[in-house]
PDB file of C-alpha atoms in Angstrom:
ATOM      1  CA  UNK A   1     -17.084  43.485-137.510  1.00  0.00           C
ATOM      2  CA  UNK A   2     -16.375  40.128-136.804  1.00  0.00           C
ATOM      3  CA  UNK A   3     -14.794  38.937-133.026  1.00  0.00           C
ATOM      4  CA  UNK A   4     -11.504  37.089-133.592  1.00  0.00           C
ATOM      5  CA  UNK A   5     -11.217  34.248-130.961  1.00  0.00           C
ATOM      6  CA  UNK A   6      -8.378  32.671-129.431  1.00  0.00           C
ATOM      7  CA  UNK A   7      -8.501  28.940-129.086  1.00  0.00           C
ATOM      8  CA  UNK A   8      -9.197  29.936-125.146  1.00  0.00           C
ATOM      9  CA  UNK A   9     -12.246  31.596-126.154  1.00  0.00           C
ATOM     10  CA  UNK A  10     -10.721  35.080-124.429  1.00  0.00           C
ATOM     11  CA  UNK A  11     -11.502  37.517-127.134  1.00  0.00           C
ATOM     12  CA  UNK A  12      -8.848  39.723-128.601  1.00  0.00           C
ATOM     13  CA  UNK A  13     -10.456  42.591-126.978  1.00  0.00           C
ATOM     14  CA  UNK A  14      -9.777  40.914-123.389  1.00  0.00           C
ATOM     15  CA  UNK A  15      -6.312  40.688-124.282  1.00  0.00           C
ATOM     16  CA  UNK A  16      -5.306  43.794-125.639  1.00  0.00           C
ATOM     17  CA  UNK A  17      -7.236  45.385-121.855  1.00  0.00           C
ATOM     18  CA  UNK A  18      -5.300  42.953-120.418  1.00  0.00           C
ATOM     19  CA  UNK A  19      -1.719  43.651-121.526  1.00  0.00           C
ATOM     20  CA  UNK A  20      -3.002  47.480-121.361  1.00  0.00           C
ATOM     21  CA  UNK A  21      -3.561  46.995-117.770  1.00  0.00           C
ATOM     22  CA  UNK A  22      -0.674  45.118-117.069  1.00  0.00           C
ATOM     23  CA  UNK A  23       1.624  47.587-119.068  1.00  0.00           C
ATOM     24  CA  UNK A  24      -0.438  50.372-116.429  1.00  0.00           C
ATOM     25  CA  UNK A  25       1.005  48.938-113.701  1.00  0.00           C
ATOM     26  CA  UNK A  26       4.302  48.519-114.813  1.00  0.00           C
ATOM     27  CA  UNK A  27       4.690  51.522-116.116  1.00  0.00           C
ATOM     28  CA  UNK A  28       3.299  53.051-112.653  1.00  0.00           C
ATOM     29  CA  UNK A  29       6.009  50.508-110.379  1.00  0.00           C
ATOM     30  CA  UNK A  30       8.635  51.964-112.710  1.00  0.00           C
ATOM     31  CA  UNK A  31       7.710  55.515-111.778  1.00  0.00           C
ATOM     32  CA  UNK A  32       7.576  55.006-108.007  1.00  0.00           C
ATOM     33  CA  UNK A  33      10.845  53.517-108.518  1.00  0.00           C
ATOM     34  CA  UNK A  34      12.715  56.206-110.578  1.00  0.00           C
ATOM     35  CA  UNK A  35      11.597  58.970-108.507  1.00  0.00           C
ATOM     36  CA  UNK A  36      12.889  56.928-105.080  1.00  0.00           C
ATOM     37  CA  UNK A  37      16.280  56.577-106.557  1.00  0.00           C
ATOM     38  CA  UNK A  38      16.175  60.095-107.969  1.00  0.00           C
ATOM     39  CA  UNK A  39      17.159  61.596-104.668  1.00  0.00           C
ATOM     40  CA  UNK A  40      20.535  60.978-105.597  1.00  0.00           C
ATOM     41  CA  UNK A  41      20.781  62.173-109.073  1.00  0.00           C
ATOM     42  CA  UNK A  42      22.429  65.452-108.808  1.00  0.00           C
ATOM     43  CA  UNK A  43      24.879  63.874-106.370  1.00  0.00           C
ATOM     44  CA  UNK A  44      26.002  61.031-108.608  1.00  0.00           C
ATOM     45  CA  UNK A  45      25.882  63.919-111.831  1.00  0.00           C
ATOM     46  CA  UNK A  46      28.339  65.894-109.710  1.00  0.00           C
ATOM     47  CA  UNK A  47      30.992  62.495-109.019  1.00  0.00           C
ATOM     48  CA  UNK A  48      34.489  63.148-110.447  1.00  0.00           C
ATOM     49  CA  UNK A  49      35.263  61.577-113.132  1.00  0.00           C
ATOM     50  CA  UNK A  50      37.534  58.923-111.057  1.00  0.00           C
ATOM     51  CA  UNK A  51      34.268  58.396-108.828  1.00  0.00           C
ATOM     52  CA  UNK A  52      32.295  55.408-108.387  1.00  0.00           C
ATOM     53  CA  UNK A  53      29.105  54.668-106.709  1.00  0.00           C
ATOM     54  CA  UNK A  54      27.095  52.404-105.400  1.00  0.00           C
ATOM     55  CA  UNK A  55      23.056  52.273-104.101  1.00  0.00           C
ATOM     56  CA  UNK A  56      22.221  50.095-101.277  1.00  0.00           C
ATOM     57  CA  UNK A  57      19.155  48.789 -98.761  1.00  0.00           C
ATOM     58  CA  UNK A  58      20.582  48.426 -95.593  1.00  0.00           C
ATOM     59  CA  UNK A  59      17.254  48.780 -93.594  1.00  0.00           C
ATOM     60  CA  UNK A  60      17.305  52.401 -93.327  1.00  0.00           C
ATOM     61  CA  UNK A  61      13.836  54.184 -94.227  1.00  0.00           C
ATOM     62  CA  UNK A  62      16.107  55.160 -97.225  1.00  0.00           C
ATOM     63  CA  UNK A  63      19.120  53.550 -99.659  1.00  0.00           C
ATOM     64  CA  UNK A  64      22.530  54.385 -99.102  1.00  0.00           C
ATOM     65  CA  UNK A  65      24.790  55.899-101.646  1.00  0.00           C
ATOM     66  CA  UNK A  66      28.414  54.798-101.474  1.00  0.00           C
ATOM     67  CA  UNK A  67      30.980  56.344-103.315  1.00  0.00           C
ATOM     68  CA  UNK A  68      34.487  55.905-103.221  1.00  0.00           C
ATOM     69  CA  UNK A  69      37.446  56.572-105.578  1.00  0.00           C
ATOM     70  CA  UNK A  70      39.460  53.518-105.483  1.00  0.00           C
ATOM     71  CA  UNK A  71      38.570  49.864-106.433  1.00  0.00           C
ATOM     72  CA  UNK A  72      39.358  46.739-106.880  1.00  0.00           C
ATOM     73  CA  UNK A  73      38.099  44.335-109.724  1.00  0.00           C
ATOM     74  CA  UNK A  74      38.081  40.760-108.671  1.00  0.00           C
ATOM     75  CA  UNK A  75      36.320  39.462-111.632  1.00  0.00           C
ATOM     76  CA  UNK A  76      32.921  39.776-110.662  1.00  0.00           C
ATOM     77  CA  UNK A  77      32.287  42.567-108.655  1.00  0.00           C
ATOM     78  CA  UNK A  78      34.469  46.631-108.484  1.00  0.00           C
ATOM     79  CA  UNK A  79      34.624  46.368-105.123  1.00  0.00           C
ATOM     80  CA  UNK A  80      36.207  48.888-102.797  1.00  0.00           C
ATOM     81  CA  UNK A  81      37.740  49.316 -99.159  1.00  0.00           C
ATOM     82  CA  UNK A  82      37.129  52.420 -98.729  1.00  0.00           C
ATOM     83  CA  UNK A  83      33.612  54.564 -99.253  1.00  0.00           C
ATOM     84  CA  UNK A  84      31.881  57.864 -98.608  1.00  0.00           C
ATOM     85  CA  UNK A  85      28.573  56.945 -96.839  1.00  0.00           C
ATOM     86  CA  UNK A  86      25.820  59.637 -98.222  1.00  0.00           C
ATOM     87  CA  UNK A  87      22.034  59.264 -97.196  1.00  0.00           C
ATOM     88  CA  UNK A  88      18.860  62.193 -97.502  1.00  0.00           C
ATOM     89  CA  UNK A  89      18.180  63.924 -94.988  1.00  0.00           C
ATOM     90  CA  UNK A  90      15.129  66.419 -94.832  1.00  0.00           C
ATOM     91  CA  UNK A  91      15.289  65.817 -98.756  1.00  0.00           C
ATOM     92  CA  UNK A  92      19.103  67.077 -98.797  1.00  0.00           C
ATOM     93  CA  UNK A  93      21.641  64.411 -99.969  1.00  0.00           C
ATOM     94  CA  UNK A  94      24.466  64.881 -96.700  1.00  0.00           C
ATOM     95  CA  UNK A  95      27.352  63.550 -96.416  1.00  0.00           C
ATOM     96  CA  UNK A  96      27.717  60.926 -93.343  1.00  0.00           C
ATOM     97  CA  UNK A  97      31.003  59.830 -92.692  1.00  0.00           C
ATOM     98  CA  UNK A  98      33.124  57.274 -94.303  1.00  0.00           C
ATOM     99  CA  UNK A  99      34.382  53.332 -93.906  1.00  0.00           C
ATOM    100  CA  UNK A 100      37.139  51.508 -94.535  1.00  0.00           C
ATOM    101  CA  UNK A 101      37.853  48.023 -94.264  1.00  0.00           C
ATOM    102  CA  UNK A 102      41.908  47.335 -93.724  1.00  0.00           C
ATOM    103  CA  UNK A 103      42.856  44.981 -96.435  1.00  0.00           C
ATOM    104  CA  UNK A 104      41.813  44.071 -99.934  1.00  0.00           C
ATOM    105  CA  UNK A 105      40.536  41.011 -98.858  1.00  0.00           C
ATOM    106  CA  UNK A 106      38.160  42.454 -96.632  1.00  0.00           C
ATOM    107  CA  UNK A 107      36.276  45.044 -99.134  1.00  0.00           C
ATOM    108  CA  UNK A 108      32.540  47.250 -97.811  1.00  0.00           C
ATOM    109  CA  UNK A 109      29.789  44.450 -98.129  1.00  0.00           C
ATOM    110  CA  UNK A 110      26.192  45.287 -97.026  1.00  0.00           C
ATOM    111  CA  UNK A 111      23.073  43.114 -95.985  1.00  0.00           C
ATOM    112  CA  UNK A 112      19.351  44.261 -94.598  1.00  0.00           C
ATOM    113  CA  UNK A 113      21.455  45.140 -91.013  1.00  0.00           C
ATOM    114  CA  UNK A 114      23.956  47.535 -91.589  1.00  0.00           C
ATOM    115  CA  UNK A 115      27.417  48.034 -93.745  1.00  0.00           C
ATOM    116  CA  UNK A 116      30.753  46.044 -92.942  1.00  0.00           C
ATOM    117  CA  UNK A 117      33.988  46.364 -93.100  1.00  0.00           C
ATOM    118  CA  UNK A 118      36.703  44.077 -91.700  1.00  0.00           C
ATOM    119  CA  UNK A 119      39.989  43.473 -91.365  1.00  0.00           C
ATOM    120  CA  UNK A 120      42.220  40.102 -90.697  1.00  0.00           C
ATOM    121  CA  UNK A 121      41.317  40.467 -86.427  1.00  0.00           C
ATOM    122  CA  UNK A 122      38.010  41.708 -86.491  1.00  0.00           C
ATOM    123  CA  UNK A 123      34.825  43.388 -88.196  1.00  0.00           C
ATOM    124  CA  UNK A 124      32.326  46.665 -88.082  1.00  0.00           C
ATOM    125  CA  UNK A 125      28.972  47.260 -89.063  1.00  0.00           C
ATOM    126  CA  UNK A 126      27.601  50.920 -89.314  1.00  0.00           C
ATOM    127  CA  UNK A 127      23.445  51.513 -89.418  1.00  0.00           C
ATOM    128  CA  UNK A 128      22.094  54.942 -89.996  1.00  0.00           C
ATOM    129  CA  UNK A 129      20.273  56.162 -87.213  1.00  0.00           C
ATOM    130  CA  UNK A 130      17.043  57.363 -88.805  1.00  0.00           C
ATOM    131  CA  UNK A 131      16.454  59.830 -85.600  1.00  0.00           C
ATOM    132  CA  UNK A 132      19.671  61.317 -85.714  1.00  0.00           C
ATOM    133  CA  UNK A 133      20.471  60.690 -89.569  1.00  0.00           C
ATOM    134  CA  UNK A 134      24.227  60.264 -88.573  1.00  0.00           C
ATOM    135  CA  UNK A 135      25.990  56.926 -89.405  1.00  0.00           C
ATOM    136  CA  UNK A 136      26.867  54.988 -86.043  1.00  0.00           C
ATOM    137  CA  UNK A 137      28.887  51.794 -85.644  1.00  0.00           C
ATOM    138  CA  UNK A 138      26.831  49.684 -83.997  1.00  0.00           C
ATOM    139  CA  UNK A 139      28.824  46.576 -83.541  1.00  0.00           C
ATOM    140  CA  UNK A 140      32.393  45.628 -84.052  1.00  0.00           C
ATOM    141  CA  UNK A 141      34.473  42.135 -83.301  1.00  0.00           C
ATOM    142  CA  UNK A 142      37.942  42.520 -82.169  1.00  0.00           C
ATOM    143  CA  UNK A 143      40.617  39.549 -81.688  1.00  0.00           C
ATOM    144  CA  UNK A 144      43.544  40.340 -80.221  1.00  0.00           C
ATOM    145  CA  UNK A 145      46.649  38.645 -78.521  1.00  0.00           C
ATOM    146  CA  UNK A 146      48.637  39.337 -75.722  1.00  0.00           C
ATOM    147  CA  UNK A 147      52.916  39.166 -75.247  1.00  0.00           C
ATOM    148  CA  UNK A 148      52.534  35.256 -74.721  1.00  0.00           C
ATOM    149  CA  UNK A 149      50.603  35.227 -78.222  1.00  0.00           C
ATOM    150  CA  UNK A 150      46.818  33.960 -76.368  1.00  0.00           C
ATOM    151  CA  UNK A 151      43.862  35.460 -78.511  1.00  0.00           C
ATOM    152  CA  UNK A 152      40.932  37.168 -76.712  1.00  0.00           C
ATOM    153  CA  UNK A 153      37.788  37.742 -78.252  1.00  0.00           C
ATOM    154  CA  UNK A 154      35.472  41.102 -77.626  1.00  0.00           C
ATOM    155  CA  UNK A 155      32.072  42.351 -79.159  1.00  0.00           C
ATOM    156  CA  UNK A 156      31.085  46.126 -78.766  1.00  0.00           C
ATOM    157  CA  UNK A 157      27.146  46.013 -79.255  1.00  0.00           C
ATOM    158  CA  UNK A 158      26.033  49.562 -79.215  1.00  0.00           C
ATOM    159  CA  UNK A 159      28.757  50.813 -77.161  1.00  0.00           C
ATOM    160  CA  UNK A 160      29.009  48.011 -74.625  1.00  0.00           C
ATOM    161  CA  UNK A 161      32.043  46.024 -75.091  1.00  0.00           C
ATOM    162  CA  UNK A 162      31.821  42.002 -73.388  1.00  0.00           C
ATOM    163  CA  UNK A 163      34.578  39.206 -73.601  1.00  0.00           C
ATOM    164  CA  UNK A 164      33.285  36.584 -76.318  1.00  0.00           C
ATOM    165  CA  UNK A 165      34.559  32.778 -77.008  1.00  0.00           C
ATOM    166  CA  UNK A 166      36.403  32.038 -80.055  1.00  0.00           C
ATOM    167  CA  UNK A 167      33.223  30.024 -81.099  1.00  0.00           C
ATOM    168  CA  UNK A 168      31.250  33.199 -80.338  1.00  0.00           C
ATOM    169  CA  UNK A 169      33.329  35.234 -82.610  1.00  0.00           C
ATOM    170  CA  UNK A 170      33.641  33.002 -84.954  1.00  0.00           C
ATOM    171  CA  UNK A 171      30.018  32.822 -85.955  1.00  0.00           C
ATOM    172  CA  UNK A 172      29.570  36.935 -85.667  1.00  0.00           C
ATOM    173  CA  UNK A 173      32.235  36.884 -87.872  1.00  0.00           C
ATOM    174  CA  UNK A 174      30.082  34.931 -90.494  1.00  0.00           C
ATOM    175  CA  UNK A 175      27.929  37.712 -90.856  1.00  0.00           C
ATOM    176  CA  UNK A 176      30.342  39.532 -93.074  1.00  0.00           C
ATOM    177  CA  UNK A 177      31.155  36.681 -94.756  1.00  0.00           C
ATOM    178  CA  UNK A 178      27.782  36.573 -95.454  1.00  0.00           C
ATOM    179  CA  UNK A 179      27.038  40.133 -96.684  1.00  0.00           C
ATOM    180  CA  UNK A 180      26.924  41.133-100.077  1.00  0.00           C
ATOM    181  CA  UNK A 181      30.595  43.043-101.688  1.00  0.00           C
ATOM    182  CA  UNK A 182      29.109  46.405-102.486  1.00  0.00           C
ATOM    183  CA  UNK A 183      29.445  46.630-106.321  1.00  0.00           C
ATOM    184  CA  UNK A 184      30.863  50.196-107.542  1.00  0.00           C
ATOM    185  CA  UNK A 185      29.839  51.440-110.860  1.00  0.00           C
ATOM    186  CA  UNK A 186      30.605  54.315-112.877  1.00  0.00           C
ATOM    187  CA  UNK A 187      27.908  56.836-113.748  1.00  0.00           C
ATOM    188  CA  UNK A 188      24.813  56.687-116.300  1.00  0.00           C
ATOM    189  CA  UNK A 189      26.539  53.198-117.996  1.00  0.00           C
ATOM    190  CA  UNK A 190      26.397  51.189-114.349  1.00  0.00           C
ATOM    191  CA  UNK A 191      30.032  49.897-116.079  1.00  0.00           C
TER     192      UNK A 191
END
């Protein structure tokens, strides 16, 4: 049998062990992959029809699964204000608690630090605690105003509340501007 060469000189052979390998490890990424998102499947079978979820990294040890039942589509994302917050726990999907944001313009948006939801005078974000596996709010922004109509400013950092500038709050407050809107699909379509 005669060796069919490339113009490389890497035999036909090498590539065909080459793609097999390559397919290998694909195929092996894919695995580790399906089975970590698995954890969730019989909760996301069991939605309502109405339901729609969402699967996010927040820098827990695990993703989050969001569901809520109400959305809003702005175009480019189903976003919601409200969400149930579910996350494993001794390899049982419990639920944690839920969030709401007060205001369509302020829907659940998520980064590597936590989950957020806001309003027009302020912002939380929740973590899970991986110890306790309970959702905690671990910081929140408040403005408010006395009878005279003066704003004050006040961050709660783990339960310990301080007077901030309006510069100071103002740049916390980017953080949920910068998160992510949490995208809501519907079941086995992602639609």
């Amino acid at each position: 049998m005669k060796k069919i060469k490339r113009k490389t000189g890497i035999s036909v052979k090498k590539i065909v062990c080459r793609a097999a390998a390559m397919a290998a490890v694909l195929c092996l990424a894919a695995c580790g992959k399906k089975k970590e998102d698995n954890v969730y499947g019989q909760t996301i079978a069991g939605l309502e029809d109405e339901e729609l979820f969402a699967i996010v990294e927040i820098g827990a040890d695990s993703p989050v699964l969001l569901v809520t039942d109400q959305y809003i589509d702005d175009g480019v994302n189903q976003a919601s204000i409200f969400c149930v917050v579910y996350y494993p726990v001794k390899g049982e999907v419990r639920k944690l608690g839920t969030i709401e944001s007060l205001g369509t313009a302020y829907p659940i948006s998520y980064d590597d630090s936590g989950l957020y939801a806001g309003s027009g005078h302020g912002m939380q974000r929740f973590v899970i605690d991986d110890e306790t596996d309970t959702l905690v709010l671990e910081e929140e922004l408040a403005e408010t105003f006395d009878s005279a109509g003066n704003a004050s400013y006040a961050r709660t950092l783990k339960g310990e509340t301080q007077t901030i500038t309006e510069e100071e709050y103002l740049a916390e407050m980017e953080k949920y501007a910068d998160a992510v809107t949490v995208h809501f699909v519907y079941g086995a379509t992602g639609t």
